[in-house]
């Protein structure tokens, strides 16, 4: 028994902020941003929220998988940027879908969140606890972005991606996941809800702060290690892998991971040029794009790998259904 992805969906806001627009806010330019990150634009919420984007991506995933909301037993939303704390975002999705039979909870693991949501749903399906799961990554990082900090505001974007998983016959691949709370200060953001004084909203600590070089070094070392380990653990050769779908943080990180794994860049699809870093939504949005344009084919083995604040990182192997 395993969990098989049978439908995907995504939602990205229609408002597109390109690098030239960012250059009107902070001292930067299109060439610098593209060269250092690969990002050309990002989609930014106007009327949308983390909840509304999660709901839309979920509806699209259910429609794509031809799964009725009544069949869904489990909804997991991965987010660090919801517009609500209570009820959880997953319960709001349940309400919108009318998925009355679902157990719902949110998961917070930043840019590793979608991989962890996949692993969690897989464990429930593998164990026979549930038959149908909906996993969603939804982020409004623009709300956590300090638009006066050029070292971070160039990186992030908003959006949501979702996948429906069904229990079925097949092999279950064991994931590799790690956390290192001791290195947490590399990427931080304090909770607005701890604010006693709303004037302090201007304090940088209430926005994403990052030691960019530390995060970069962490990612290019730990992601290839996790990918190699997940292959070895499951006795899968890298030649069997069609795609490595990494969290979309930075083109240079993806290129460095490909180089360290000695694998061709063609196996590392990217859409960060259009969306920036959408944290836990990034892998799900890319999976949806690749399913829709038919790059994903039945039987392909895919590695997904996430990394980010915590620090957290991990990799899983998906056999496409
Ligand atoms: N435009 C122009 N110049 C800039 C900008 C900018 N937007 N940002 C920084 N600079 C300047 C700096 O001030 C510095 O100038 P100085 O040499 O005069 O001091 C110079 O550019 C170099 O700065 P670095 O920080 O060394 O630039 P670097 O090459 O490291 O690139 C970056 C910065 C893009 C943030 C890089 O470190 C990076 O990508 N790190 C990983 C970040 C990441 O991916 N985080 C997310 C992963 S986890 C998650 O998704 C939450």
mmCIF file of C-alpha atoms and ligand atoms in Angstrom:
data_model
loop_
_atom_site.group_PDB
_atom_site.id
_atom_site.type_symbol
_atom_site.label_atom_id
_atom_site.label_comp_id
_atom_site.label_asym_id
_atom_site.label_seq_id
_atom_site.Cartn_x
_atom_site.Cartn_y
_atom_site.Cartn_z
ATOM 1 C CA UNK A 1 0.000 0.000 0.000
ATOM 2 C CA UNK A 2 1.179 3.495 -0.754
ATOM 3 C CA UNK A 3 -0.105 7.009 -1.473
ATOM 4 C CA UNK A 4 -0.416 8.018 -5.126
ATOM 5 C CA UNK A 5 -0.824 11.596 -6.322
ATOM 6 C CA UNK A 6 -3.856 11.616 -8.609
ATOM 7 C CA UNK A 7 -4.565 15.335 -8.956
ATOM 8 C CA UNK A 8 -2.792 18.654 -8.650
ATOM 9 C CA UNK A 9 -3.870 22.286 -8.605
ATOM 10 C CA UNK A 10 -2.402 25.695 -7.977
ATOM 11 C CA UNK A 11 -3.341 29.324 -7.611
ATOM 12 C CA UNK A 12 -1.077 32.317 -8.051
ATOM 13 C CA UNK A 13 -2.253 35.930 -7.758
ATOM 14 C CA UNK A 14 -2.770 37.763 -11.034
ATOM 15 C CA UNK A 15 -0.749 40.778 -9.877
ATOM 16 C CA UNK A 16 2.843 40.383 -11.080
ATOM 17 C CA UNK A 17 5.624 42.472 -9.562
ATOM 18 C CA UNK A 18 8.716 42.462 -11.741
ATOM 19 C CA UNK A 19 12.262 43.361 -10.708
ATOM 20 C CA UNK A 20 11.940 46.860 -12.131
ATOM 21 C CA UNK A 21 9.080 47.572 -9.764
ATOM 22 C CA UNK A 22 11.200 46.365 -6.824
ATOM 23 C CA UNK A 23 13.925 48.732 -8.010
ATOM 24 C CA UNK A 24 11.533 51.615 -7.374
ATOM 25 C CA UNK A 25 11.341 50.583 -3.687
ATOM 26 C CA UNK A 26 14.937 49.643 -2.803
ATOM 27 C CA UNK A 27 18.348 50.223 -4.352
ATOM 28 C CA UNK A 28 18.662 47.272 -6.693
ATOM 29 C CA UNK A 29 18.219 46.392 -10.344
ATOM 30 C CA UNK A 30 16.859 43.687 -12.613
ATOM 31 C CA UNK A 31 20.296 42.506 -13.702
ATOM 32 C CA UNK A 32 21.588 42.027 -10.120
ATOM 33 C CA UNK A 33 18.484 40.139 -9.009
ATOM 34 C CA UNK A 34 18.443 37.858 -12.048
ATOM 35 C CA UNK A 35 22.151 37.124 -11.811
ATOM 36 C CA UNK A 36 22.208 36.384 -8.056
ATOM 37 C CA UNK A 37 18.833 34.619 -7.767
ATOM 38 C CA UNK A 38 17.321 33.816 -11.169
ATOM 39 C CA UNK A 39 14.110 35.589 -10.126
ATOM 40 C CA UNK A 40 12.562 37.911 -12.737
ATOM 41 C CA UNK A 41 9.115 38.417 -11.167
ATOM 42 C CA UNK A 42 6.846 37.301 -8.368
ATOM 43 C CA UNK A 43 3.055 37.170 -7.965
ATOM 44 C CA UNK A 44 1.728 39.241 -5.062
ATOM 45 C CA UNK A 45 -1.665 39.096 -3.361
ATOM 46 C CA UNK A 46 -4.123 41.945 -3.752
ATOM 47 C CA UNK A 47 -7.529 40.636 -2.664
ATOM 48 C CA UNK A 48 -6.342 37.087 -2.041
ATOM 49 C CA UNK A 49 -5.346 35.581 1.289
ATOM 50 C CA UNK A 50 -3.450 32.453 2.283
ATOM 51 C CA UNK A 51 -6.828 30.814 3.002
ATOM 52 C CA UNK A 52 -8.452 31.844 -0.294
ATOM 53 C CA UNK A 53 -5.451 30.677 -2.332
ATOM 54 C CA UNK A 54 -5.371 27.351 -0.454
ATOM 55 C CA UNK A 55 -9.084 26.849 -1.179
ATOM 56 C CA UNK A 56 -8.695 27.606 -4.886
ATOM 57 C CA UNK A 57 -5.649 25.352 -5.306
ATOM 58 C CA UNK A 58 -7.482 22.586 -3.425
ATOM 59 C CA UNK A 59 -10.594 22.863 -5.624
ATOM 60 C CA UNK A 60 -8.446 22.688 -8.741
ATOM 61 C CA UNK A 61 -6.563 19.627 -7.427
ATOM 62 C CA UNK A 62 -9.809 17.797 -6.619
ATOM 63 C CA UNK A 63 -11.221 18.622 -10.062
ATOM 64 C CA UNK A 64 -7.995 17.472 -11.718
ATOM 65 C CA UNK A 65 -8.038 14.180 -9.793
ATOM 66 C CA UNK A 66 -11.821 13.763 -10.255
ATOM 67 C CA UNK A 67 -12.104 13.334 -6.509
ATOM 68 C CA UNK A 68 -15.245 14.391 -4.684
ATOM 69 C CA UNK A 69 -14.763 16.562 -1.580
ATOM 70 C CA UNK A 70 -16.831 14.002 0.351
ATOM 71 C CA UNK A 71 -14.120 11.396 -0.221
ATOM 72 C CA UNK A 72 -11.369 13.441 1.443
ATOM 73 C CA UNK A 73 -10.323 11.985 4.816
ATOM 74 C CA UNK A 74 -7.376 14.265 5.551
ATOM 75 C CA UNK A 75 -6.466 17.877 4.748
ATOM 76 C CA UNK A 76 -3.021 19.192 5.630
ATOM 77 C CA UNK A 77 -2.112 22.799 4.891
ATOM 78 C CA UNK A 78 1.537 23.764 5.126
ATOM 79 C CA UNK A 79 1.959 27.477 5.768
ATOM 80 C CA UNK A 80 3.984 29.996 7.725
ATOM 81 C CA UNK A 81 1.940 32.964 6.573
ATOM 82 C CA UNK A 82 -1.744 32.363 7.123
ATOM 83 C CA UNK A 83 -4.063 35.301 7.604
ATOM 84 C CA UNK A 84 -5.708 33.391 10.466
ATOM 85 C CA UNK A 85 -4.539 31.379 13.450
ATOM 86 C CA UNK A 86 -7.924 30.027 14.535
ATOM 87 C CA UNK A 87 -9.490 28.095 13.029
ATOM 88 C CA UNK A 88 -6.561 26.513 11.243
ATOM 89 C CA UNK A 89 -6.279 27.098 7.499
ATOM 90 C CA UNK A 90 -7.003 23.426 6.771
ATOM 91 C CA UNK A 91 -10.388 23.697 8.552
ATOM 92 C CA UNK A 92 -11.225 26.745 6.440
ATOM 93 C CA UNK A 93 -10.424 24.709 3.324
ATOM 94 C CA UNK A 94 -12.639 21.920 4.652
ATOM 95 C CA UNK A 95 -15.504 24.383 5.100
ATOM 96 C CA UNK A 96 -15.098 25.856 1.624
ATOM 97 C CA UNK A 97 -14.935 22.419 -0.014
ATOM 98 C CA UNK A 98 -17.666 20.876 2.139
ATOM 99 C CA UNK A 99 -15.264 18.044 2.949
ATOM 100 C CA UNK A 100 -17.239 17.008 6.009
ATOM 101 C CA UNK A 101 -15.403 13.749 6.678
ATOM 102 C CA UNK A 102 -11.880 15.188 6.676
ATOM 103 C CA UNK A 103 -9.492 15.493 9.603
ATOM 104 C CA UNK A 104 -7.730 18.841 9.211
ATOM 105 C CA UNK A 105 -4.586 20.422 10.548
ATOM 106 C CA UNK A 106 -1.867 22.885 9.592
ATOM 107 C CA UNK A 107 1.826 22.201 9.465
ATOM 108 C CA UNK A 108 4.601 24.766 9.906
ATOM 109 C CA UNK A 109 8.025 23.895 8.564
ATOM 110 C CA UNK A 110 8.716 26.796 6.205
ATOM 111 C CA UNK A 111 10.208 25.797 2.867
ATOM 112 C CA UNK A 112 10.381 22.112 3.830
ATOM 113 C CA UNK A 113 6.653 22.161 4.566
ATOM 114 C CA UNK A 114 5.329 20.579 1.377
ATOM 115 C CA UNK A 115 7.775 17.666 1.608
ATOM 116 C CA UNK A 116 6.727 17.112 5.235
ATOM 117 C CA UNK A 117 3.025 17.366 4.334
ATOM 118 C CA UNK A 118 3.596 14.749 1.624
ATOM 119 C CA UNK A 119 5.446 12.468 4.051
ATOM 120 C CA UNK A 120 2.750 12.861 6.719
ATOM 121 C CA UNK A 121 -0.087 12.071 4.318
ATOM 122 C CA UNK A 122 1.902 9.163 2.881
ATOM 123 C CA UNK A 123 2.367 7.668 6.356
ATOM 124 C CA UNK A 124 -1.390 7.841 7.028
ATOM 125 C CA UNK A 125 -2.246 6.290 3.649
ATOM 126 C CA UNK A 126 0.470 3.644 3.935
ATOM 127 C CA UNK A 127 -0.755 2.753 7.419
ATOM 128 C CA UNK A 128 -4.338 2.370 6.254
ATOM 129 C CA UNK A 129 -5.589 5.147 8.539
ATOM 130 C CA UNK A 130 -7.015 7.212 5.670
ATOM 131 C CA UNK A 131 -7.763 6.559 1.998
ATOM 132 C CA UNK A 132 -7.737 10.054 0.482
ATOM 133 C CA UNK A 133 -5.616 13.036 1.475
ATOM 134 C CA UNK A 134 -5.368 16.609 0.267
ATOM 135 C CA UNK A 135 -2.046 18.344 0.866
ATOM 136 C CA UNK A 136 -1.639 22.057 0.273
ATOM 137 C CA UNK A 137 1.146 24.621 0.523
ATOM 138 C CA UNK A 138 -0.138 28.201 0.654
ATOM 139 C CA UNK A 139 1.871 31.330 1.406
ATOM 140 C CA UNK A 140 1.441 35.104 1.458
ATOM 141 C CA UNK A 141 5.093 35.880 2.070
ATOM 142 C CA UNK A 142 4.579 39.447 0.880
ATOM 143 C CA UNK A 143 2.965 40.083 4.289
ATOM 144 C CA UNK A 144 6.139 38.922 6.049
ATOM 145 C CA UNK A 145 8.497 40.738 3.700
ATOM 146 C CA UNK A 146 10.337 43.861 4.765
ATOM 147 C CA UNK A 147 9.978 45.911 1.588
ATOM 148 C CA UNK A 148 12.840 48.144 2.770
ATOM 149 C CA UNK A 149 15.321 45.254 2.985
ATOM 150 C CA UNK A 150 16.828 44.638 -0.445
ATOM 151 C CA UNK A 151 18.571 41.454 0.691
ATOM 152 C CA UNK A 152 15.231 39.674 1.226
ATOM 153 C CA UNK A 153 12.431 41.528 -0.606
ATOM 154 C CA UNK A 154 13.800 40.475 -3.984
ATOM 155 C CA UNK A 155 13.371 36.797 -3.169
ATOM 156 C CA UNK A 156 9.808 36.053 -2.112
ATOM 157 C CA UNK A 157 6.389 35.675 -3.738
ATOM 158 C CA UNK A 158 2.847 34.493 -2.971
ATOM 159 C CA UNK A 159 0.865 31.483 -4.161
ATOM 160 C CA UNK A 160 -0.563 28.064 -3.385
ATOM 161 C CA UNK A 161 -0.259 24.533 -4.708
ATOM 162 C CA UNK A 162 -2.139 21.362 -3.826
ATOM 163 C CA UNK A 163 -2.094 17.627 -4.482
ATOM 164 C CA UNK A 164 -4.660 14.891 -3.884
ATOM 165 C CA UNK A 165 -3.268 11.556 -2.762
ATOM 166 C CA UNK A 166 -5.113 8.249 -2.769
ATOM 167 C CA UNK A 167 -4.168 4.991 -1.109
ATOM 168 C CA UNK A 168 -3.328 2.361 -3.703
ATOM 169 C CA UNK A 169 -1.083 -0.511 -4.619
ATOM 170 C CA UNK A 170 2.548 0.392 -5.124
ATOM 171 C CA UNK A 171 5.882 0.829 -3.450
ATOM 172 C CA UNK A 172 6.316 3.248 -0.561
ATOM 173 C CA UNK A 173 9.690 4.977 -0.567
ATOM 174 C CA UNK A 174 11.125 5.989 2.784
ATOM 175 C CA UNK A 175 11.836 9.712 3.130
ATOM 176 C CA UNK A 176 14.880 11.463 4.579
ATOM 177 C CA UNK A 177 14.189 14.449 6.837
ATOM 178 C CA UNK A 178 16.287 16.532 9.199
ATOM 179 C CA UNK A 179 15.959 19.532 11.500
ATOM 180 C CA UNK A 180 18.612 21.611 13.231
ATOM 181 C CA UNK A 181 17.048 24.076 15.648
ATOM 182 C CA UNK A 182 20.520 25.062 16.839
ATOM 183 C CA UNK A 183 21.003 26.900 13.525
ATOM 184 C CA UNK A 184 17.565 28.557 13.592
ATOM 185 C CA UNK A 185 18.867 32.105 13.714
ATOM 186 C CA UNK A 186 19.896 31.936 10.048
ATOM 187 C CA UNK A 187 16.273 32.577 9.038
ATOM 188 C CA UNK A 188 13.821 34.140 11.471
ATOM 189 C CA UNK A 189 10.533 36.035 11.750
ATOM 190 C CA UNK A 190 8.861 36.908 15.064
ATOM 191 C CA UNK A 191 5.132 36.444 15.482
ATOM 192 C CA UNK A 192 3.008 39.576 15.119
ATOM 193 C CA UNK A 193 0.726 38.093 17.748
ATOM 194 C CA UNK A 194 3.407 38.623 20.377
ATOM 195 C CA UNK A 195 3.249 42.353 19.739
ATOM 196 C CA UNK A 196 2.174 44.384 22.722
ATOM 197 C CA UNK A 197 2.642 47.641 20.888
ATOM 198 C CA UNK A 198 1.477 47.939 17.281
ATOM 199 C CA UNK A 199 4.038 50.700 16.681
ATOM 200 C CA UNK A 200 6.659 47.970 16.829
ATOM 201 C CA UNK A 201 5.225 46.559 13.581
ATOM 202 C CA UNK A 202 8.019 48.524 11.925
ATOM 203 C CA UNK A 203 10.671 46.489 13.771
ATOM 204 C CA UNK A 204 12.611 44.310 11.329
ATOM 205 C CA UNK A 205 12.195 41.291 13.609
ATOM 206 C CA UNK A 206 8.519 41.065 12.581
ATOM 207 C CA UNK A 207 9.589 40.413 9.008
ATOM 208 C CA UNK A 208 11.661 37.636 7.493
ATOM 209 C CA UNK A 209 15.312 38.161 8.347
ATOM 210 C CA UNK A 210 17.969 36.026 6.804
ATOM 211 C CA UNK A 211 21.673 35.406 6.788
ATOM 212 C CA UNK A 212 21.636 34.844 3.023
ATOM 213 C CA UNK A 213 25.099 33.381 2.725
ATOM 214 C CA UNK A 214 24.585 30.990 5.665
ATOM 215 C CA UNK A 215 21.313 29.765 4.123
ATOM 216 C CA UNK A 216 22.974 29.405 0.742
ATOM 217 C CA UNK A 217 25.850 27.331 2.156
ATOM 218 C CA UNK A 218 23.448 25.193 4.187
ATOM 219 C CA UNK A 219 21.262 24.468 1.158
ATOM 220 C CA UNK A 220 24.041 23.551 -1.278
ATOM 221 C CA UNK A 221 25.581 21.150 1.263
ATOM 222 C CA UNK A 222 22.538 19.546 2.900
ATOM 223 C CA UNK A 223 20.204 19.151 -0.096
ATOM 224 C CA UNK A 224 22.589 16.984 -2.173
ATOM 225 C CA UNK A 225 23.373 14.942 0.942
ATOM 226 C CA UNK A 226 19.659 14.354 1.615
ATOM 227 C CA UNK A 227 18.986 13.470 -2.034
ATOM 228 C CA UNK A 228 21.886 10.995 -2.127
ATOM 229 C CA UNK A 229 20.736 9.490 1.149
ATOM 230 C CA UNK A 230 17.124 9.051 0.046
ATOM 231 C CA UNK A 231 18.298 7.274 -3.128
ATOM 232 C CA UNK A 232 20.650 4.982 -1.202
ATOM 233 C CA UNK A 233 18.093 4.238 1.501
ATOM 234 C CA UNK A 234 15.577 3.106 -1.130
ATOM 235 C CA UNK A 235 18.131 1.354 -3.380
ATOM 236 C CA UNK A 236 17.267 3.665 -6.275
ATOM 237 C CA UNK A 237 20.003 4.645 -8.756
ATOM 238 C CA UNK A 238 20.129 8.280 -9.817
ATOM 239 C CA UNK A 239 19.757 7.147 -13.450
ATOM 240 C CA UNK A 240 16.221 6.033 -12.526
ATOM 241 C CA UNK A 241 15.240 9.565 -11.488
ATOM 242 C CA UNK A 242 13.526 11.624 -14.201
ATOM 243 C CA UNK A 243 13.072 14.848 -12.217
ATOM 244 C CA UNK A 244 14.531 16.523 -9.162
ATOM 245 C CA UNK A 245 11.912 19.023 -8.045
ATOM 246 C CA UNK A 246 13.628 21.237 -5.489
ATOM 247 C CA UNK A 247 12.138 24.003 -3.403
ATOM 248 C CA UNK A 248 12.350 27.053 -5.679
ATOM 249 C CA UNK A 249 14.559 29.386 -3.623
ATOM 250 C CA UNK A 250 17.352 30.449 -5.931
ATOM 251 C CA UNK A 251 18.614 29.349 -9.361
ATOM 252 C CA UNK A 252 22.197 29.235 -8.087
ATOM 253 C CA UNK A 253 21.188 26.816 -5.314
ATOM 254 C CA UNK A 254 19.487 24.521 -7.843
ATOM 255 C CA UNK A 255 22.546 24.657 -10.124
ATOM 256 C CA UNK A 256 24.915 23.914 -7.235
ATOM 257 C CA UNK A 257 22.819 20.932 -6.142
ATOM 258 C CA UNK A 258 22.783 19.550 -9.705
ATOM 259 C CA UNK A 259 26.556 19.926 -9.900
ATOM 260 C CA UNK A 260 27.179 18.214 -6.567
ATOM 261 C CA UNK A 261 24.905 15.332 -7.577
ATOM 262 C CA UNK A 262 26.622 15.190 -10.979
ATOM 263 C CA UNK A 263 23.236 15.260 -12.685
ATOM 264 C CA UNK A 264 22.235 17.343 -15.754
ATOM 265 C CA UNK A 265 20.343 20.618 -15.248
ATOM 266 C CA UNK A 266 17.603 19.285 -17.579
ATOM 267 C CA UNK A 267 16.466 17.084 -14.693
ATOM 268 C CA UNK A 268 15.956 20.147 -12.451
ATOM 269 C CA UNK A 269 12.860 22.033 -13.616
ATOM 270 C CA UNK A 270 12.465 25.584 -12.341
ATOM 271 C CA UNK A 271 9.750 28.211 -12.260
ATOM 272 C CA UNK A 272 11.321 30.536 -9.681
ATOM 273 C CA UNK A 273 12.000 33.041 -12.457
ATOM 274 C CA UNK A 274 8.261 33.721 -12.577
ATOM 275 C CA UNK A 275 7.163 33.202 -8.961
ATOM 276 C CA UNK A 276 10.195 33.817 -6.728
ATOM 277 C CA UNK A 277 10.414 31.789 -3.541
ATOM 278 C CA UNK A 278 6.903 30.813 -2.425
ATOM 279 C CA UNK A 279 8.146 28.691 0.502
ATOM 280 C CA UNK A 280 5.931 25.645 1.069
ATOM 281 C CA UNK A 281 3.902 26.332 -2.083
ATOM 282 C CA UNK A 282 6.834 26.176 -4.497
ATOM 283 C CA UNK A 283 7.156 22.418 -5.079
ATOM 284 C CA UNK A 284 3.374 22.013 -5.345
ATOM 285 C CA UNK A 285 3.027 24.818 -7.896
ATOM 286 C CA UNK A 286 5.819 23.320 -10.004
ATOM 287 C CA UNK A 287 4.341 19.808 -9.797
ATOM 288 C CA UNK A 288 1.029 21.225 -11.016
ATOM 289 C CA UNK A 289 2.660 23.066 -13.918
ATOM 290 C CA UNK A 290 4.533 19.942 -14.943
ATOM 291 C CA UNK A 291 1.424 17.763 -14.733
ATOM 292 C CA UNK A 292 -0.558 20.239 -16.828
ATOM 293 C CA UNK A 293 2.104 20.512 -19.540
ATOM 294 C CA UNK A 294 2.506 16.738 -19.506
ATOM 295 C CA UNK A 295 6.143 16.617 -18.454
ATOM 296 C CA UNK A 296 5.075 14.243 -15.674
ATOM 297 C CA UNK A 297 4.318 10.754 -16.948
ATOM 298 C CA UNK A 298 3.105 7.606 -15.277
ATOM 299 C CA UNK A 299 5.892 5.526 -13.772
ATOM 300 C CA UNK A 300 8.451 8.338 -13.585
ATOM 301 C CA UNK A 301 10.439 8.522 -10.388
ATOM 302 C CA UNK A 302 10.721 12.035 -8.989
ATOM 303 C CA UNK A 303 12.731 13.373 -6.067
ATOM 304 C CA UNK A 304 11.204 16.300 -4.188
ATOM 305 C CA UNK A 305 13.485 18.189 -1.805
ATOM 306 C CA UNK A 306 12.740 21.022 0.592
ATOM 307 C CA UNK A 307 14.986 23.181 2.759
ATOM 308 C CA UNK A 308 14.560 26.284 4.816
ATOM 309 C CA UNK A 309 13.955 27.904 8.167
ATOM 310 C CA UNK A 310 14.309 25.789 11.267
ATOM 311 C CA UNK A 311 16.668 24.802 9.866
ATOM 312 C CA UNK A 312 14.750 21.975 8.202
ATOM 313 C CA UNK A 313 15.448 19.897 5.119
ATOM 314 C CA UNK A 314 14.525 16.616 3.506
ATOM 315 C CA UNK A 315 13.912 14.627 0.354
ATOM 316 C CA UNK A 316 11.322 12.078 -0.773
ATOM 317 C CA UNK A 317 10.878 9.882 -3.820
ATOM 318 C CA UNK A 318 7.527 9.959 -5.625
ATOM 319 C CA UNK A 319 6.542 7.408 -8.250
ATOM 320 C CA UNK A 320 4.143 9.279 -10.508
ATOM 321 C CA UNK A 321 0.750 7.545 -10.770
HETATM 322 N N1 LIG B 1 20.533 44.534 -5.069
HETATM 323 C C1 LIG B 1 21.764 45.018 -5.210
HETATM 324 N N2 LIG B 1 22.769 44.763 -4.332
HETATM 325 C C2 LIG B 1 22.463 43.974 -3.280
HETATM 326 C C3 LIG B 1 21.184 43.444 -3.075
HETATM 327 C C4 LIG B 1 20.181 43.746 -4.015
HETATM 328 N N3 LIG B 1 18.928 43.286 -3.933
HETATM 329 N N4 LIG B 1 21.188 42.696 -1.953
HETATM 330 C C5 LIG B 1 22.434 42.756 -1.470
HETATM 331 N N5 LIG B 1 23.205 43.536 -2.258
HETATM 332 C C6 LIG B 1 24.609 43.879 -2.117
HETATM 333 C C7 LIG B 1 25.098 43.738 -0.698
HETATM 334 O O1 LIG B 1 24.851 44.896 0.040
HETATM 335 C C8 LIG B 1 26.572 43.492 -0.924
HETATM 336 O O2 LIG B 1 27.197 44.721 -1.156
HETATM 337 P P1 LIG B 1 28.668 45.001 -0.569
HETATM 338 O O3 LIG B 1 29.544 43.987 -1.241
HETATM 339 O O4 LIG B 1 28.920 46.413 -0.993
HETATM 340 O O5 LIG B 1 28.548 44.816 0.898
HETATM 341 C C9 LIG B 1 26.618 42.711 -2.230
HETATM 342 O O6 LIG B 1 25.369 42.946 -2.890
HETATM 343 C C10 LIG B 1 26.788 41.223 -2.033
HETATM 344 O O7 LIG B 1 25.862 40.797 -1.030
HETATM 345 P P2 LIG B 1 25.762 39.302 -0.621
HETATM 346 O O8 LIG B 1 24.778 39.162 0.496
HETATM 347 O O9 LIG B 1 27.131 38.746 -0.422
HETATM 348 O O10 LIG B 1 25.141 38.710 -1.957
HETATM 349 P P3 LIG B 1 24.973 37.209 -2.334
HETATM 350 O O11 LIG B 1 25.685 36.886 -3.562
HETATM 351 O O12 LIG B 1 25.177 36.305 -1.154
HETATM 352 O O13 LIG B 1 23.425 37.169 -2.705
HETATM 353 C C11 LIG B 1 21.404 36.383 -1.789
HETATM 354 C C12 LIG B 1 22.461 37.460 -1.720
HETATM 355 C C13 LIG B 1 20.760 36.426 -3.150
HETATM 356 C C14 LIG B 1 20.333 36.658 -0.727
HETATM 357 C C15 LIG B 1 22.076 35.021 -1.565
HETATM 358 O O14 LIG B 1 22.835 35.030 -0.391
HETATM 359 C C16 LIG B 1 21.094 33.907 -1.487
HETATM 360 O O15 LIG B 1 20.423 33.609 -2.444
HETATM 361 N N6 LIG B 1 21.042 33.203 -0.330
HETATM 362 C C17 LIG B 1 20.103 32.147 -0.143
HETATM 363 C C18 LIG B 1 18.827 32.774 0.218
HETATM 364 C C19 LIG B 1 17.690 31.843 0.068
HETATM 365 O O16 LIG B 1 17.565 31.151 -0.910
HETATM 366 N N7 LIG B 1 16.860 31.891 1.071
HETATM 367 C C20 LIG B 1 15.691 31.188 1.097
HETATM 368 C C21 LIG B 1 15.917 29.722 1.350
HETATM 369 S S1 LIG B 1 15.021 29.147 2.658
HETATM 370 C C22 LIG B 1 13.557 29.673 2.370
HETATM 371 O O17 LIG B 1 13.117 29.512 1.290
HETATM 372 C C23 LIG B 1 12.832 30.430 3.417
#
